[in-house]
Short mmCIF file of C-alpha atoms in Angstrom, two decimals:
data_model
loop_
_atom_site.label_atom_id
_atom_site.label_comp_id
_atom_site.label_asym_id
_atom_site.label_seq_id
_atom_site.Cartn_x
_atom_site.Cartn_y
_atom_site.Cartn_z
CA MET A 42 -1.99 -5.94 65.33
CA THR A 43 -1.84 -2.66 63.46
CA ARG A 44 -4.69 -1.31 61.43
CA ALA A 45 -4.44 -1.91 57.72
CA PRO A 46 -3.38 1.30 55.97
CA GLU A 47 -6.03 3.21 54.01
CA VAL A 48 -6.19 1.57 50.59
CA THR A 49 -6.24 3.88 47.59
CA GLN A 50 -8.72 2.79 44.96
CA ARG A 51 -9.58 3.66 41.44
CA LEU A 52 -12.48 3.01 39.12
CA ARG A 53 -12.07 0.69 36.19
CA VAL A 54 -14.43 0.15 33.29
CA ASP A 55 -14.73 -2.79 30.96
CA PRO A 56 -15.17 -0.87 27.69
CA VAL A 57 -16.56 -3.97 25.99
CA ALA A 58 -19.39 -4.28 28.51
CA CYS A 59 -20.05 -0.53 28.73
CA GLU A 60 -22.84 0.63 26.45
CA GLY A 61 -22.69 4.30 27.27
CA ILE A 62 -25.95 4.32 29.19
CA GLY A 63 -24.59 7.03 31.47
CA LEU A 64 -26.20 6.19 34.80
CA CYS A 65 -22.76 6.23 36.42
CA ALA A 66 -22.28 9.89 35.61
CA GLN A 67 -25.75 10.70 36.99
CA VAL A 68 -25.13 9.11 40.38
CA ALA A 69 -21.47 10.19 40.63
CA ASP A 70 -21.15 13.39 38.63
CA ARG A 71 -18.23 14.60 40.75
CA VAL A 72 -16.18 11.56 39.79
CA ILE A 73 -17.32 10.55 36.33
CA GLU A 74 -17.63 12.71 33.26
CA LEU A 75 -19.06 11.44 29.97
CA ASP A 76 -17.25 11.92 26.67
CA ARG A 77 -19.01 13.34 23.63
CA TRP A 78 -20.45 9.91 22.81
CA GLY A 79 -21.69 9.22 26.33
CA TYR A 80 -18.97 6.86 27.53
CA PRO A 81 -17.49 7.47 30.98
CA LYS A 82 -14.10 9.11 31.39
CA LEU A 83 -12.67 7.84 34.66
CA PRO A 84 -10.44 9.72 37.08
CA GLY A 85 -7.12 8.33 38.32
CA ALA A 86 -6.69 7.39 41.99
CA LEU A 87 -9.74 8.33 44.05
CA VAL A 88 -9.43 10.61 47.05
CA PRO A 89 -11.29 9.18 50.09
CA ASP A 90 -14.41 11.37 49.78
CA GLU A 91 -14.83 10.31 46.14
CA ALA A 92 -14.86 6.63 47.02
CA LYS A 93 -18.50 6.69 48.13
CA ALA A 94 -19.67 8.21 44.87
CA ALA A 95 -17.55 5.72 42.94
CA LYS A 96 -19.22 2.83 44.79
CA ARG A 97 -22.61 4.29 43.85
CA ALA A 98 -21.54 4.32 40.21
CA VAL A 99 -20.39 0.70 40.37
CA ARG A 100 -23.75 -0.34 41.84
CA ALA A 101 -25.75 1.77 39.39
CA CYS A 102 -24.28 0.30 36.20
CA PRO A 103 -26.90 -1.91 34.55
CA ARG A 104 -24.17 -3.60 32.48
CA ARG A 105 -21.95 -4.24 35.53
CA ALA A 106 -19.13 -2.68 33.54
CA LEU A 107 -17.56 -0.76 36.42
CA TRP A 108 -15.49 -1.98 39.32
CA LEU A 109 -13.15 -0.63 41.96
CA GLU A 110 -9.56 -1.72 42.05
CA GLU A 111 -6.77 -1.05 44.50
CA VAL A 112 -4.15 1.24 43.04
CA GLY A 113 -0.87 -0.60 42.59
CA GLY A 114 -2.70 -3.76 41.47
CA ASP A 115 -1.04 -6.00 38.95
CA ARG A 116 -2.90 -4.57 35.99
CA PRO A 117 -2.09 -1.14 34.55
CA MET B 74 3.52 11.63 -9.55
CA MET B 75 5.71 8.52 -9.51
CA SER B 76 7.74 7.76 -6.44
CA PRO B 77 11.10 6.07 -6.47
CA THR B 78 10.39 2.40 -6.03
CA LEU B 79 12.43 0.42 -3.61
CA THR B 80 14.00 -2.59 -5.25
CA PHE B 81 16.16 -5.16 -3.57
CA PRO B 82 19.16 -5.86 -5.82
CA THR B 83 21.11 -7.61 -3.08
CA LEU B 84 18.52 -10.22 -2.24
CA PRO B 85 18.17 -12.57 -5.20
CA ASP B 86 21.80 -13.75 -4.86
CA GLY B 87 20.67 -16.15 -2.17
CA GLY B 88 21.28 -14.76 1.23
CA ARG B 89 24.00 -12.12 0.93
CA ALA B 90 22.28 -9.21 2.51
CA VAL B 91 22.72 -5.92 4.30
CA GLY B 92 24.50 -6.04 7.60
CA ALA B 93 24.67 -9.82 7.41
CA PRO B 94 26.24 -11.39 10.48
CA ALA B 95 29.72 -12.80 10.11
CA ARG B 96 28.82 -16.28 11.29
CA ALA B 97 25.97 -17.88 9.39
CA GLY B 98 25.27 -20.24 12.29
CA GLU B 99 24.21 -17.32 14.44
CA ARG B 100 21.30 -16.41 12.18
CA LEU B 101 17.65 -17.22 12.74
CA LEU B 102 16.70 -17.12 9.08
CA VAL B 103 18.05 -19.49 6.45
CA ALA B 104 17.95 -16.68 3.88
CA ASP B 105 16.61 -13.18 3.47
CA VAL B 106 13.58 -13.14 1.18
CA GLU B 107 11.52 -10.91 -1.06
CA LEU B 108 7.74 -11.06 -0.78
CA SER B 109 4.89 -9.52 -2.70
CA ARG B 110 3.75 -6.17 -1.35
CA SER B 111 0.92 -7.57 0.76
CA GLY B 112 -0.55 -10.85 1.95
CA PRO B 113 0.92 -13.77 3.90
CA ALA B 114 4.66 -14.34 4.13
CA ASP B 115 5.06 -16.51 1.01
CA PRO B 116 8.33 -15.54 -0.69
CA VAL B 117 8.53 -14.60 -4.38
CA ARG B 118 11.18 -17.31 -4.86
CA PRO B 119 10.38 -20.42 -2.81
CA THR B 120 12.90 -21.07 -0.04
CA ALA B 121 13.13 -24.63 1.27
CA ALA B 122 12.28 -25.13 4.92
CA GLU B 123 14.92 -26.59 7.18
CA THR B 124 13.99 -30.25 7.64
CA PHE B 125 13.88 -31.93 11.02
CA ALA B 126 17.04 -33.90 10.18
CA GLU B 127 18.90 -30.72 9.19
CA HIS B 128 17.63 -28.97 12.28
CA VAL B 129 18.84 -31.73 14.61
CA ALA B 130 22.16 -32.01 12.76
CA ARG B 131 22.71 -28.29 13.18
CA LEU B 132 21.64 -27.86 16.80
CA GLY B 133 21.40 -31.30 18.35
CA PRO B 134 18.22 -32.76 19.82
CA ARG B 135 15.84 -30.66 21.87
CA PRO B 136 16.88 -30.58 25.53
CA ALA B 137 14.29 -31.30 28.23
CA GLY B 138 12.09 -28.39 29.30
CA THR B 139 12.76 -28.22 33.02
CA PRO B 140 11.45 -25.63 35.49
CA GLU B 141 14.98 -24.16 35.65
CA LEU B 142 14.58 -22.99 32.05
CA VAL B 143 12.93 -19.83 33.33
CA ASP B 144 16.23 -18.82 34.94
CA VAL B 145 18.09 -19.52 31.70
CA VAL B 146 15.58 -17.38 29.83
CA GLN B 147 15.93 -14.63 32.41
CA ARG B 148 19.74 -14.66 32.30
CA SER B 149 19.66 -14.50 28.49
CA GLY B 150 17.72 -11.23 28.77
CA LEU B 151 15.19 -12.46 26.22
CA VAL B 152 12.36 -10.03 25.52
CA GLY B 153 9.22 -10.62 23.47
CA HIS B 154 9.63 -10.02 19.73
CA GLY B 155 5.96 -9.38 18.96
CA GLY B 156 6.37 -5.65 19.45
CA ALA B 157 6.01 -4.90 23.15
CA HIS B 158 9.47 -6.17 24.22
CA VAL B 159 8.27 -7.48 27.59
CA PRO B 160 10.92 -9.67 29.29
CA ALA B 161 9.96 -13.28 28.56
CA ALA B 162 10.88 -14.48 32.06
CA LEU B 163 8.34 -12.00 33.55
CA LYS B 164 5.56 -13.54 31.47
CA TRP B 165 6.69 -17.06 32.43
CA ARG B 166 6.63 -16.26 36.13
CA ALA B 167 3.23 -14.60 35.87
CA ALA B 168 1.88 -17.66 34.02
CA ALA B 169 3.43 -20.01 36.58
CA ALA B 170 1.73 -18.14 39.43
CA GLY B 171 -1.83 -19.25 38.56
CA ARG B 172 -3.41 -22.65 39.06
CA GLY B 173 -5.87 -22.99 36.18
CA PRO B 174 -5.10 -25.13 33.11
CA LEU B 175 -2.24 -23.55 31.15
CA THR B 176 -2.05 -23.14 27.38
CA VAL B 177 1.18 -21.95 25.76
CA VAL B 178 0.63 -20.28 22.40
CA ALA B 179 3.10 -19.62 19.59
CA ASN B 180 1.59 -16.53 18.04
CA ALA B 181 2.22 -16.57 14.28
CA ALA B 182 -0.68 -14.24 13.43
CA GLU B 183 1.11 -11.20 12.08
CA SER B 184 -1.72 -8.88 11.33
CA GLU B 185 0.24 -5.73 10.52
CA PRO B 186 -0.09 -5.80 6.72
CA VAL B 187 3.63 -5.22 6.12
CA ALA B 188 4.92 -7.57 8.84
CA ALA B 189 6.15 -10.92 7.58
CA LYS B 190 9.18 -11.87 9.65
CA ASP B 191 7.30 -14.35 11.84
CA GLY B 192 5.68 -16.05 8.86
CA THR B 193 9.10 -16.19 7.19
CA LEU B 194 10.76 -17.71 10.25
CA LEU B 195 7.94 -20.24 10.60
CA ARG B 196 8.34 -21.26 6.94
CA GLN B 197 12.13 -21.46 7.02
CA ARG B 198 12.84 -22.92 10.45
CA PRO B 199 9.59 -24.41 11.75
CA HIS B 200 11.43 -26.84 14.04
CA LEU B 201 13.20 -24.07 15.91
CA VAL B 202 9.81 -22.48 16.65
CA LEU B 203 8.20 -25.80 17.59
CA ASP B 204 11.15 -26.66 19.88
CA GLY B 205 10.71 -23.34 21.67
CA LEU B 206 6.98 -23.93 22.04
CA LEU B 207 7.43 -27.43 23.49
CA LEU B 208 10.30 -26.34 25.75
CA THR B 209 8.17 -23.53 27.17
CA ALA B 210 5.15 -25.79 27.58
CA GLN B 211 7.20 -28.48 29.33
CA ALA B 212 9.09 -26.07 31.55
CA LEU B 213 5.83 -24.59 32.81
CA GLY B 214 3.92 -27.88 32.94
CA ALA B 215 1.40 -26.63 30.40
CA ASP B 216 -1.62 -28.70 29.40
CA ARG B 217 -1.77 -27.48 25.82
CA ALA B 218 0.64 -26.16 23.20
CA VAL B 219 -0.91 -24.23 20.34
CA VAL B 220 0.34 -22.54 17.18
CA TRP B 221 -2.03 -19.67 16.41
CA LEU B 222 -2.18 -18.64 12.75
CA HIS B 223 -3.71 -15.72 10.92
CA GLY B 224 -6.77 -17.28 9.27
CA ASP B 225 -5.56 -16.75 5.68
CA ASP B 226 -2.00 -18.01 6.22
CA ASP B 227 -2.25 -21.16 4.08
CA GLY B 228 1.51 -21.26 3.46
CA GLY B 229 2.24 -21.10 7.17
CA ARG B 230 -0.23 -23.87 7.90
CA ARG B 231 1.29 -26.07 5.18
CA ALA B 232 4.82 -25.53 6.51
CA LEU B 233 3.64 -26.41 10.02
CA ARG B 234 1.84 -29.59 8.96
CA VAL B 235 4.92 -30.83 7.11
CA ALA B 236 7.15 -30.00 10.08
CA LEU B 237 4.83 -31.69 12.60
CA GLY B 238 4.74 -34.77 10.39
CA GLU B 239 8.53 -34.96 10.37
CA ARG B 240 8.81 -34.93 14.15
CA ARG B 241 5.73 -36.97 15.01
CA TRP B 242 7.74 -39.88 16.44
CA THR B 243 10.22 -37.91 18.50
CA ASP B 244 8.11 -35.26 20.26
CA THR B 245 7.19 -35.61 23.88
CA GLY B 246 4.95 -33.30 25.85
CA PRO B 247 1.54 -31.98 24.84
CA GLN B 248 0.57 -32.61 21.24
CA ILE B 249 0.87 -29.39 19.27
CA GLU B 250 -2.46 -28.02 18.03
CA ILE B 251 -2.72 -25.70 15.04
CA ILE B 252 -5.54 -23.17 15.42
CA ASP B 253 -6.61 -20.80 12.65
CA GLY B 254 -7.41 -17.37 14.04
CA PRO B 255 -9.68 -14.93 12.23
CA VAL B 256 -8.54 -12.86 9.25
CA HIS B 257 -8.43 -9.50 10.96
CA TYR B 258 -6.01 -6.80 12.09
CA LEU B 259 -6.60 -7.84 15.71
CA ALA B 260 -6.23 -11.60 15.09
CA GLY B 261 -2.84 -11.61 16.83
CA GLU B 262 -3.87 -9.59 19.88
CA ALA B 263 -2.96 -11.55 23.02
CA SER B 264 -6.28 -11.25 24.91
CA ALA B 265 -8.17 -12.20 21.72
CA ILE B 266 -5.96 -15.29 21.37
CA ALA B 267 -6.47 -16.20 25.04
CA ARG B 268 -10.20 -16.21 24.42
CA GLY B 269 -9.90 -17.93 21.04
CA VAL B 270 -7.87 -20.90 22.32
CA GLN B 271 -10.55 -21.50 24.98
CA GLY B 272 -13.14 -21.84 22.25
CA GLY B 273 -14.50 -18.30 22.54
CA VAL B 274 -14.72 -15.58 19.93
CA ALA B 275 -11.22 -14.27 19.24
CA MET B 276 -11.88 -10.66 20.22
CA PRO B 277 -9.91 -8.51 22.66
CA THR B 278 -11.15 -8.63 26.25
CA VAL B 279 -10.46 -7.00 29.56
CA ARG B 280 -9.56 -9.38 32.35
CA ARG B 281 -10.79 -8.51 35.80
CA ARG B 282 -8.79 -9.62 38.78
CA SER B 283 -11.84 -11.24 40.30
CA ASP B 284 -11.47 -13.96 37.64
CA GLY B 285 -9.81 -16.05 40.35
CA THR B 286 -6.72 -18.21 40.44
CA ARG B 287 -8.38 -21.24 38.86
CA ALA B 288 -9.23 -19.40 35.66
CA PRO B 289 -7.58 -20.87 32.54
CA ARG B 290 -4.15 -19.38 31.93
CA THR B 291 -2.73 -18.53 28.54
CA LEU B 292 0.89 -17.63 27.83
CA VAL B 293 1.20 -16.08 24.38
CA HIS B 294 4.64 -15.72 22.83
CA ASN B 295 5.53 -14.51 19.39
CA VAL B 296 7.13 -17.25 17.22
CA GLU B 297 10.46 -15.42 17.02
CA THR B 298 10.57 -15.24 20.82
CA LEU B 299 10.04 -19.01 21.00
CA ALA B 300 12.74 -19.66 18.39
CA ARG B 301 15.07 -17.70 20.64
CA VAL B 302 13.95 -19.77 23.66
CA ALA B 303 14.97 -22.89 21.72
CA LEU B 304 18.46 -21.44 21.17
CA ALA B 305 18.86 -20.20 24.75
CA ALA B 306 17.83 -23.62 26.13
CA ARG B 307 20.69 -25.14 24.13
CA GLY B 308 23.14 -22.74 25.72
CA HIS B 309 23.51 -20.45 22.70
CA ALA B 310 24.28 -16.81 23.35
CA PRO B 311 21.59 -14.43 22.02
CA THR B 312 22.11 -13.57 18.35
CA THR B 313 23.38 -10.09 17.55
CA THR B 314 20.78 -9.77 14.80
CA ARG B 315 17.27 -8.46 14.36
CA LEU B 316 14.56 -9.58 11.92
CA LEU B 317 12.96 -6.78 9.92
CA SER B 318 10.10 -6.51 7.45
CA VAL B 319 10.84 -3.63 5.06
CA LEU B 320 8.36 -2.19 2.57
CA GLY B 321 9.49 -1.11 -0.87
CA GLY B 322 8.23 -1.89 -4.35
CA ARG B 323 7.91 -5.30 -2.76
CA ARG B 324 8.50 -6.39 0.80
CA ALA B 325 11.74 -7.80 2.13
CA VAL B 326 12.30 -9.81 5.26
CA VAL B 327 15.92 -9.47 6.28
CA GLU B 328 18.05 -10.41 9.22
CA VAL B 329 20.58 -7.72 10.03
CA GLU B 330 23.16 -6.99 12.69
CA ARG B 331 21.68 -4.77 15.36
CA ALA B 332 24.50 -2.24 14.82
CA THR B 333 23.30 -1.62 11.24
CA THR B 334 22.09 1.96 10.78
CA PHE B 335 18.89 2.83 8.96
CA ALA B 336 20.99 4.49 6.24
CA GLU B 337 22.99 1.28 5.74
CA LEU B 338 19.81 -0.78 5.78
CA LEU B 339 18.01 1.19 3.09
CA THR B 340 21.11 1.71 0.96
CA GLY B 341 21.79 -2.01 1.15
CA LEU B 342 18.25 -2.73 0.05
CA GLY B 343 18.59 -0.49 -2.97
CA TRP B 344 16.78 2.65 -1.83
CA SER B 345 18.76 5.15 -3.89
CA ALA B 346 16.94 8.35 -2.90
CA ARG B 347 16.80 9.58 0.66
CA PRO B 348 13.35 8.98 2.22
CA GLN B 349 11.86 11.91 4.14
CA ALA B 350 10.70 9.81 7.07
CA VAL B 351 10.18 6.21 8.16
CA LEU B 352 7.12 4.65 9.77
CA LEU B 353 8.52 2.41 12.50
CA GLY B 354 6.68 -0.67 13.76
CA GLY B 355 3.76 -0.70 11.33
CA TYR B 356 0.44 1.10 10.93
CA GLY B 357 -0.05 1.46 14.67
CA GLY B 358 3.58 2.53 14.98
CA LEU B 359 5.27 5.90 14.84
CA TRP B 360 6.84 8.22 12.30
CA ALA B 361 10.39 9.48 12.65
CA PRO B 362 12.06 11.99 10.30
CA TRP B 363 14.96 10.65 8.26
CA HIS B 364 17.50 13.17 9.55
CA ARG B 365 16.88 11.77 13.01
CA LEU B 366 17.01 8.12 11.97
CA ALA B 367 19.66 7.85 9.28
CA GLU B 368 22.63 7.27 11.58
CA LEU B 369 20.72 5.43 14.32
CA PRO B 370 21.18 1.66 14.58
CA ILE B 371 18.12 -0.58 14.30
CA ASP B 372 18.93 -1.84 17.81
CA GLU B 373 15.87 -1.56 20.05
CA SER B 374 17.63 -0.23 23.15
CA ALA B 375 19.36 2.47 21.11
CA LEU B 376 15.99 3.44 19.61
CA ARG B 377 14.29 3.45 23.01
CA ALA B 378 16.95 5.84 24.30
CA GLU B 379 15.72 8.21 21.57
CA GLY B 380 12.06 7.68 22.48
CA LEU B 381 11.54 5.47 19.42
CA THR B 382 10.69 1.80 18.92
CA LEU B 383 10.62 -0.55 15.96
CA GLY B 384 7.91 -2.68 17.58
CA ALA B 385 7.89 -6.02 15.79
CA GLY B 386 10.48 -4.79 13.29
CA VAL B 387 8.38 -3.19 10.55
CA VAL B 388 10.15 -0.51 8.49
CA ILE B 389 8.09 1.60 6.05
CA PRO B 390 10.13 4.34 4.36
CA LEU B 391 8.26 7.36 2.99
CA ALA B 392 9.53 8.84 -0.28
CA GLU B 393 10.39 12.55 -0.40
CA ASP B 394 7.55 13.35 -2.82
CA VAL B 395 4.72 11.76 -0.78
CA CYS B 396 2.62 13.71 1.74
CA GLY B 397 3.13 12.07 5.13
CA LEU B 398 -0.03 13.63 6.47
CA ARG B 399 -2.10 12.21 3.60
CA VAL B 400 -0.62 8.75 4.26
CA THR B 401 -1.37 9.15 7.96
CA ALA B 402 -5.00 10.02 7.18
CA ASP B 403 -5.31 6.84 5.09
CA LEU B 404 -3.71 4.78 7.87
CA VAL B 405 -5.98 6.14 10.61
CA ARG B 406 -8.98 5.43 8.41
CA TYR B 407 -7.66 1.89 7.95
CA LEU B 408 -7.13 1.46 11.71
CA ALA B 409 -10.65 2.78 12.37
CA SER B 410 -12.03 0.20 9.94
CA MET B 411 -10.07 -2.52 11.75
CA SER B 412 -11.61 -1.84 15.17
CA ALA B 413 -13.20 -4.93 16.73
CA ARG B 414 -16.23 -2.63 17.23
CA GLN B 415 -16.62 -3.58 20.86
CA CYS B 416 -15.59 -0.47 22.79
CA GLY B 417 -17.43 2.83 22.41
CA PRO B 418 -14.35 5.08 22.50
CA CYS B 419 -12.77 3.03 19.68
CA VAL B 420 -15.97 2.59 17.62
CA PHE B 421 -16.75 6.33 17.67
CA GLY B 422 -13.37 7.81 18.49
CA LEU B 423 -11.24 6.34 15.71
CA PRO B 424 -13.54 7.43 12.85
CA ALA B 425 -13.68 10.90 14.45
CA LEU B 426 -9.88 10.93 14.62
CA ALA B 427 -9.65 9.80 11.00
CA ASP B 428 -12.05 12.60 9.99
CA SER B 429 -9.96 15.20 11.81
CA VAL B 430 -6.74 14.07 10.12
CA ASN B 431 -8.51 14.13 6.80
CA ALA B 432 -9.95 17.57 7.49
CA LEU B 433 -6.46 18.82 8.25
CA VAL B 434 -5.14 17.37 4.98
CA GLU B 435 -7.91 19.16 3.10
CA GLY B 436 -7.18 22.46 4.83
CA ARG B 437 -10.38 22.49 6.89
CA GLY B 438 -8.97 21.28 10.18
CA ALA B 439 -6.91 22.31 13.14
CA VAL B 440 -4.15 20.51 14.99
CA GLU B 441 -5.83 21.21 18.34
CA ARG B 442 -8.94 19.32 17.28
CA LEU B 443 -6.75 16.45 16.17
CA LEU B 444 -4.96 16.22 19.50
CA ASP B 445 -8.28 16.48 21.39
CA ASP B 446 -9.68 13.59 19.36
CA ALA B 447 -6.56 11.55 20.01
CA ALA B 448 -6.75 12.19 23.77
CA LEU B 449 -10.36 10.97 23.74
CA VAL B 450 -9.46 7.45 22.60
CA GLU B 451 -6.05 7.03 24.24
CA GLY B 452 -6.04 4.14 26.72
CA ARG B 453 -9.81 3.64 26.58
CA GLY B 454 -10.12 0.39 24.65
CA ALA B 455 -10.05 -3.20 25.86
CA CYS B 456 -6.85 -3.59 23.83
CA HIS B 457 -4.18 -1.17 22.66
CA HIS B 458 -5.60 -0.79 19.16
CA PRO B 459 -6.80 2.82 19.67
CA ASP B 460 -3.49 3.70 21.34
CA GLY B 461 -1.64 2.67 18.18
CA ALA B 462 -3.72 5.18 16.21
CA THR B 463 -3.10 8.02 18.67
CA ARG B 464 0.61 7.31 18.69
CA LEU B 465 0.65 7.37 14.90
CA VAL B 466 -1.16 10.72 14.83
CA ALA B 467 1.01 12.32 17.52
CA SER B 468 4.19 11.23 15.74
CA ALA B 469 2.86 12.50 12.40
CA VAL B 470 2.16 15.94 13.89
CA ALA B 471 5.73 16.08 15.18
CA THR B 472 7.45 14.56 12.13
CA PHE B 473 5.59 16.48 9.44
CA GLU B 474 5.43 19.69 11.47
CA ALA B 475 5.98 22.03 8.52
CA ASP B 476 3.44 20.20 6.34
CA VAL B 477 0.91 20.19 9.16
CA ALA B 478 1.27 23.97 9.53
CA ALA B 479 0.93 24.43 5.75
CA HIS B 480 -2.17 22.23 5.49
CA ALA B 481 -3.74 23.88 8.56
CA ALA B 482 -3.22 27.28 6.94
CA GLY B 483 -4.99 26.04 3.82
CA ARG B 484 -1.79 25.80 1.76
CA PRO B 485 -1.38 22.04 1.12
CA CYS B 486 2.20 20.85 0.90
CA GLY B 487 1.82 19.88 -2.76
CA ARG B 488 3.22 16.39 -2.31
CA GLY B 489 1.39 13.44 -3.81
CA ALA B 490 -0.47 10.52 -2.27
CA GLY B 491 2.12 7.92 -3.29
CA PRO B 492 1.43 4.26 -4.00
CA ALA B 493 -1.28 2.74 -1.81
CA LEU B 494 0.04 0.98 1.26
CA PRO B 495 -0.74 -2.75 1.58
CA GLY B 496 -4.31 -3.31 2.71
CA VAL B 497 -5.14 0.40 2.61
CA ASP B 498 -7.50 1.75 -0.06
CA ALA B 499 -6.13 4.95 -1.49
#
């Protein structure tokens, strides 16, 4: 058995669920920036040391609008 | 200032049209038609629908929809005709992969105000569309087969009811349901339809992968795509034609050979003066200058090679004396008003984008601001509605480069506003 290769992840947001509350940017300011209306602008593929902050953002969202997805998934 | 009005002198003679294919049997439409400038696809002069008896006499009975049909569809190279040109076989295989109950939808909700080719096809050859829907549903073992209409399409609904009545005793497979969608620019958006046919509100949604494999599946195909499935299943080679909705003084829905150039198309439709540019694909489409388009064929692959696309086949020529930037400002304002108002970047971003285009027209804006505003909405909605607006703006900046520079410098181009576009308040 070989170890599974490191999976690259990225953050996704459901823009319908997102209400621009902005907690995500507070707990993960290195990863998430807010636009001029307070909605998160997400980075592309996450480098490994951003993954932790991204997970914090996912957990922090009161609308559960954020999730992590493996890059190369079936949805663009 | 009056603009030259596009008239269609070739159309009333009953079918002889621009770039008409040599063999009438290879056409999708019974006849090219003229329509009023806006509204559903009801022709100015009524055109009789092909009856079920005529349809069967012409093409023979509908073959069985077997699982092998997906290979036939793949070999035929069929792509979706709703605008995105995704290979149909890809969508079939993706739909076949899940395990939840499957609904196949014939999407007849053309929400682009100028688009009318699907409504025209549905009115003229409803049985071809219904055959394609049932073949697809049977081939994939679907539980439901639905025709999805734009909510105000009374003529389409009537044509469908008559057609379904004619074939009531011969159809096998799931009983075809007619569902009225909302009356809205996004009524034909695939994720909105997927939700609508499950009894939800027909608004665009984002699907998360965690939805699971037992989630209901929906395969949405444009009605023209399904008509082409019905022909491919009978062993017909793909037609060499394309359906177009062209805006002029009225609208025309024409079927032309794909080799027809834009110059031949507009000349054939009676456009005597050269337009300065053409809006391709509709309000969420893109501008291209006439000098670039005139000798290009309307063929999608030729257009793609030039970085262009006709989307679902909407052609909106812009007269020489109309300000393309002004028209773009009106269109972005229209698109902003047609947001489903669900996603923040679209709700706030599109009005901001519309304001920046308008500011530029009035000599108070800058191109940089415009492009910043466009970048802020691009790709950030649940559906591609905001992306249509950014594409429109980007293509306007490139196409009307000289006018943009003049307006930005506070020296408006001096061209007029032109006649109001369908659905858009001047």
